[in-house]
Amino acid sequence: QVHLVESGGGLVQAGGSLRLSCAASGRTFSDYAMGWFRQAPGKEREFVASISRSGGFIYYADSVKGRFTISRDNAKNTVYLQMNSLKVPDTGVYYCVTDSSRLRVTTPDYWGQGTQVTVSS
């Protein structure tokens, strides 16, 4: 069973930065793509970013391009999301996700418990 545990959320002022981490266990981490989704209050969950198993292919939602950076450390079984220039609309619960893909997470099979990110104006 795949287990994903996020950390690093919190309260930050607009323009600030946060770094989320996700520790994965339960299967060979380096064999699969990893990603992040988020859910804002009153809205559906949406894709944020995805990284291939080797880190060579990276995808971002248009709303976060140029501000967020996804990365992974296969030796530590951990994926990261560096979030800079945060905006109030970035507020929400951020989920670490994965599926059976090696290139890009499209339909997550596994979700972490989520970590709250709140951006104040």
Backbone as numpy.savetxt, mean C-alpha at the origin, in Angstrom:
# Nx Ny Nz CAx CAy CAz Cx Cy Cz
-1.72 -19.99 4.87 -2.56 -18.79 4.87 -1.68 -17.55 4.87
-1.94 -16.65 3.92 -1.18 -15.41 3.84 -1.65 -14.45 4.92
-0.68 -13.84 5.59 -0.98 -12.90 6.67 -0.26 -11.60 6.37
-1.01 -10.49 6.39 -0.46 -9.17 6.08 -0.71 -8.25 7.26
0.33 -7.57 7.72 0.20 -6.68 8.87 0.78 -5.32 8.51
-0.09 -4.31 8.47 0.34 -2.95 8.16 0.73 -2.19 9.42
1.57 -1.18 9.24 1.92 -0.26 10.30 2.34 1.06 9.68
2.37 2.11 10.51 2.89 3.38 10.05 1.87 4.46 9.79
0.60 4.15 9.94 -0.41 5.18 9.75 -0.40 6.19 10.88
-1.19 7.24 10.73 -1.27 8.25 11.77 -1.90 9.53 11.27
-1.75 10.56 12.06 -2.30 11.89 11.76 -1.16 12.79 11.30
-1.37 13.46 10.18 -0.33 14.34 9.63 -1.00 15.55 9.00
-0.31 16.67 9.00 -0.84 17.86 8.36 -0.66 17.77 6.85
-1.52 18.47 6.14 -1.39 18.52 4.68 0.01 19.00 4.31
0.59 18.33 3.31 1.94 18.63 2.90 2.98 17.75 3.57
2.57 17.03 4.59 3.49 16.17 5.32 3.69 14.81 4.67
4.41 13.95 5.38 4.76 12.63 4.85 4.50 11.54 5.88
4.23 10.36 5.37 4.13 9.16 6.19 4.70 7.99 5.40
5.20 7.00 6.10 5.67 5.79 5.46 4.94 4.59 6.06
4.23 3.89 5.21 3.54 2.68 5.63 4.40 1.46 5.36
4.28 0.49 6.24 4.98 -0.78 6.06 3.97 -1.92 6.13
4.29 -3.01 5.45 3.43 -4.20 5.50 4.33 -5.42 5.56
4.22 -6.15 6.64 4.97 -7.39 6.80 4.09 -8.56 6.37
4.63 -9.40 5.50 3.87 -10.52 4.95 4.45 -11.85 5.40
3.57 -12.82 5.55 4.00 -14.17 5.90 3.01 -15.17 5.31
3.41 -16.43 5.29 2.50 -17.48 4.85 2.80 -18.07 3.50
3.63 -17.41 2.71 4.06 -17.98 1.43 5.35 -17.28 1.02
5.92 -17.71 -0.10 7.18 -17.11 -0.55 6.93 -15.70 -1.06
7.33 -14.73 -0.27 7.03 -13.33 -0.54 7.52 -12.89 -1.91
8.71 -13.29 -2.29 9.33 -12.81 -3.52 8.70 -13.39 -4.79
7.75 -14.30 -4.64 7.10 -14.90 -5.81 5.89 -14.10 -6.31
5.43 -13.11 -5.55 4.15 -12.47 -5.85 4.21 -10.96 -5.81
3.35 -10.36 -6.63 3.19 -8.92 -6.59 2.51 -8.51 -5.28
2.76 -7.28 -4.89 2.16 -6.70 -3.69 1.56 -5.34 -4.04
0.63 -4.90 -3.21 0.02 -3.61 -3.52 -0.62 -2.95 -2.32
-1.15 -1.77 -2.58 -1.88 -0.99 -1.57 -3.19 -0.51 -2.17
-4.25 -0.65 -1.39 -5.54 -0.06 -1.67 -5.87 0.89 -0.52
-6.86 1.72 -0.72 -7.33 2.58 0.37 -8.83 2.76 0.27
-9.40 3.14 1.41 -10.83 3.42 1.46 -11.07 4.69 2.25
-11.59 5.69 1.56 -11.95 6.95 2.22 -13.33 6.82 2.84
-13.62 7.66 3.83 -14.94 7.61 4.46 -16.08 7.75 3.46
-17.00 6.82 3.47 -18.16 6.88 2.59 -17.89 6.50 1.15
-16.69 6.00 0.87 -16.35 5.65 -0.52 -15.92 4.19 -0.61
-15.87 3.69 -1.83 -15.42 2.33 -2.04 -13.89 2.25 -1.97
-13.42 1.05 -1.74 -11.99 0.85 -1.76 -11.44 1.10 -3.16
-10.24 1.69 -3.24 -9.65 2.01 -4.53 -8.17 1.62 -4.55
-7.71 1.33 -5.76 -6.32 0.99 -5.98 -5.42 2.20 -5.74
-4.27 1.96 -5.10 -3.29 3.02 -4.88 -2.01 2.74 -5.64
-1.42 1.57 -5.40 -0.14 1.25 -6.02 0.09 -0.25 -6.01
0.93 -0.71 -6.94 1.28 -2.13 -7.02 2.72 -2.28 -7.49
3.37 -3.33 -7.01 4.76 -3.58 -7.38 4.92 -5.06 -7.70
5.65 -5.36 -8.77 5.84 -6.73 -9.18 6.76 -7.47 -8.20
6.86 -8.76 -8.37 7.60 -9.57 -7.41 9.06 -9.17 -7.31
9.63 -8.74 -8.42 11.04 -8.34 -8.41 11.22 -6.84 -8.16
10.11 -6.11 -8.21 10.18 -4.66 -8.07 10.41 -3.93 -9.37
10.50 -4.65 -10.47 10.80 -4.02 -11.74 9.63 -3.34 -12.42
8.41 -3.70 -12.03 7.21 -3.09 -12.61 6.38 -2.48 -11.48
6.12 -1.20 -11.61 5.40 -0.45 -10.59 4.26 0.32 -11.24
3.13 0.35 -10.55 1.94 1.01 -11.07 1.34 1.89 -9.96
0.84 3.05 -10.37 0.21 3.97 -9.41 -1.14 4.44 -9.94
-2.02 4.74 -9.01 -3.23 5.47 -9.37 -2.83 6.89 -9.78
-3.57 7.46 -10.70 -3.23 8.81 -11.17 -3.22 9.82 -10.02
-4.08 9.61 -9.04 -4.21 10.57 -7.95 -2.99 10.63 -7.04
-2.12 9.63 -7.11 -0.96 9.61 -6.20 0.38 9.65 -6.96
0.35 9.62 -8.27 1.58 9.64 -9.05 2.40 10.89 -8.73
3.68 10.69 -8.53 4.58 11.78 -8.24 4.66 12.14 -6.77
3.75 11.55 -5.97 3.75 11.85 -4.53 4.03 10.60 -3.69
3.54 9.46 -4.16 3.71 8.20 -3.42 4.73 7.33 -4.12
5.46 6.53 -3.32 6.42 5.59 -3.86 6.25 4.24 -3.17
6.03 3.21 -3.97 5.93 1.85 -3.44 7.28 1.16 -3.63
7.66 0.37 -2.65 8.91 -0.38 -2.76 8.77 -1.66 -1.95
9.73 -2.56 -2.11 9.68 -3.81 -1.36 11.09 -4.28 -1.03
11.18 -5.01 0.06 12.43 -5.62 0.48 12.15 -7.11 0.62
12.52 -7.88 -0.37 12.21 -9.30 -0.37 12.95 -10.06 0.72
14.07 -9.53 1.16 14.80 -10.18 2.26 14.07 -10.04 3.58
13.25 -8.99 3.69 12.51 -8.72 4.93 11.03 -9.06 4.80
10.61 -9.56 3.64 9.19 -9.87 3.41 8.30 -8.67 3.71
8.74 -7.52 3.27 8.04 -6.28 3.60 7.87 -5.40 2.36
6.69 -4.79 2.27 6.42 -3.79 1.23 6.14 -2.47 1.91
6.53 -1.39 1.26 6.42 -0.05 1.82 5.62 0.87 0.91
5.06 1.90 1.51 4.43 2.97 0.74 4.88 4.28 1.36
5.77 4.98 0.67 6.21 6.30 1.10 5.24 7.32 0.53
4.62 8.10 1.39 3.62 9.07 0.97 4.10 10.47 1.30
4.34 11.27 0.29 4.79 12.64 0.44 3.73 13.62 -0.05
3.87 14.87 0.32 2.93 15.92 -0.11 1.49 15.47 0.09
1.21 14.95 1.26 -0.12 14.42 1.54 -1.18 15.51 1.47
-2.35 15.09 0.99 -3.49 15.99 0.86 -4.65 15.45 1.69
-5.57 16.34 2.02 -6.73 15.92 2.80 -7.47 14.76 2.14
-7.66 14.75 0.81 -8.35 13.61 0.17 -7.60 12.28 0.28
-6.35 12.29 0.74 -5.62 11.03 0.94 -6.06 10.33 2.22
-6.87 10.99 3.01 -7.37 10.42 4.26 -8.15 9.13 4.00
-7.88 8.11 4.82 -8.60 6.86 4.69 -7.86 5.72 5.36
-8.43 4.54 5.23 -7.77 3.34 5.72 -6.99 2.72 4.57
-5.73 2.47 4.81 -4.85 1.92 3.79 -4.63 0.43 4.06
-4.83 -0.36 3.00 -4.72 -1.81 3.11 -3.58 -2.35 2.25
-2.82 -3.22 2.82 -1.82 -3.98 2.09 -2.55 -5.17 1.45
-2.22 -5.45 0.19 -2.95 -6.49 -0.53 -2.01 -7.32 -1.39
-2.49 -8.51 -1.73 -1.77 -9.35 -2.68 -2.76 -10.33 -3.30
-2.33 -10.93 -4.41 -3.13 -11.99 -5.02 -2.16 -13.00 -5.61
-2.56 -13.70 -6.66 -1.70 -14.74 -7.23 -0.83 -14.22 -8.36
-0.91 -12.92 -8.62 -0.16 -12.33 -9.71 1.32 -12.16 -9.38
2.12 -12.21 -10.40 3.55 -11.93 -10.22 3.92 -10.54 -10.70
3.07 -9.95 -11.52 3.39 -8.65 -12.12 2.63 -7.50 -11.46
1.35 -7.64 -11.30 0.52 -6.55 -10.78 -0.68 -7.11 -10.03
-0.95 -6.55 -8.85 -2.13 -6.93 -8.10 -3.36 -6.27 -8.75
-4.32 -7.09 -9.14 -5.52 -6.56 -9.78 -6.78 -6.88 -8.98
-6.89 -8.08 -8.52 -8.04 -8.51 -7.73 -7.51 -9.17 -6.47
-7.35 -8.37 -5.41 -6.70 -8.91 -4.20 -7.44 -10.11 -3.60
-6.66 -11.12 -3.27 -7.20 -12.28 -2.55 -6.98 -12.14 -1.05
-5.96 -11.39 -0.69 -5.60 -11.23 0.71 -5.48 -9.75 1.06
-6.01 -9.43 2.24 -6.01 -8.04 2.73 -5.45 -8.01 4.15
-4.70 -6.96 4.45 -4.33 -6.72 5.82 -5.49 -6.12 6.58
-5.27 -5.84 7.85 -6.34 -5.29 8.68 -6.56 -3.80 8.44
-5.59 -3.16 7.79 -5.69 -1.74 7.47 -5.04 -0.86 8.51
-4.57 0.29 8.05 -4.00 1.29 8.95 -4.57 2.65 8.57
-4.97 3.42 9.58 -5.64 4.70 9.34 -4.64 5.80 9.03
-4.89 6.52 7.97 -4.12 7.72 7.63 -5.09 8.89 7.63
-4.78 9.90 8.42 -5.63 11.09 8.50 -4.79 12.31 8.19
-5.19 13.05 7.18 -4.48 14.26 6.77 -5.36 15.45 7.12
-4.82 16.33 7.96 -5.58 17.51 8.39 -5.18 18.74 7.60
-6.11 19.65 7.47 -5.83 20.87 6.69 -5.20 21.95 7.54
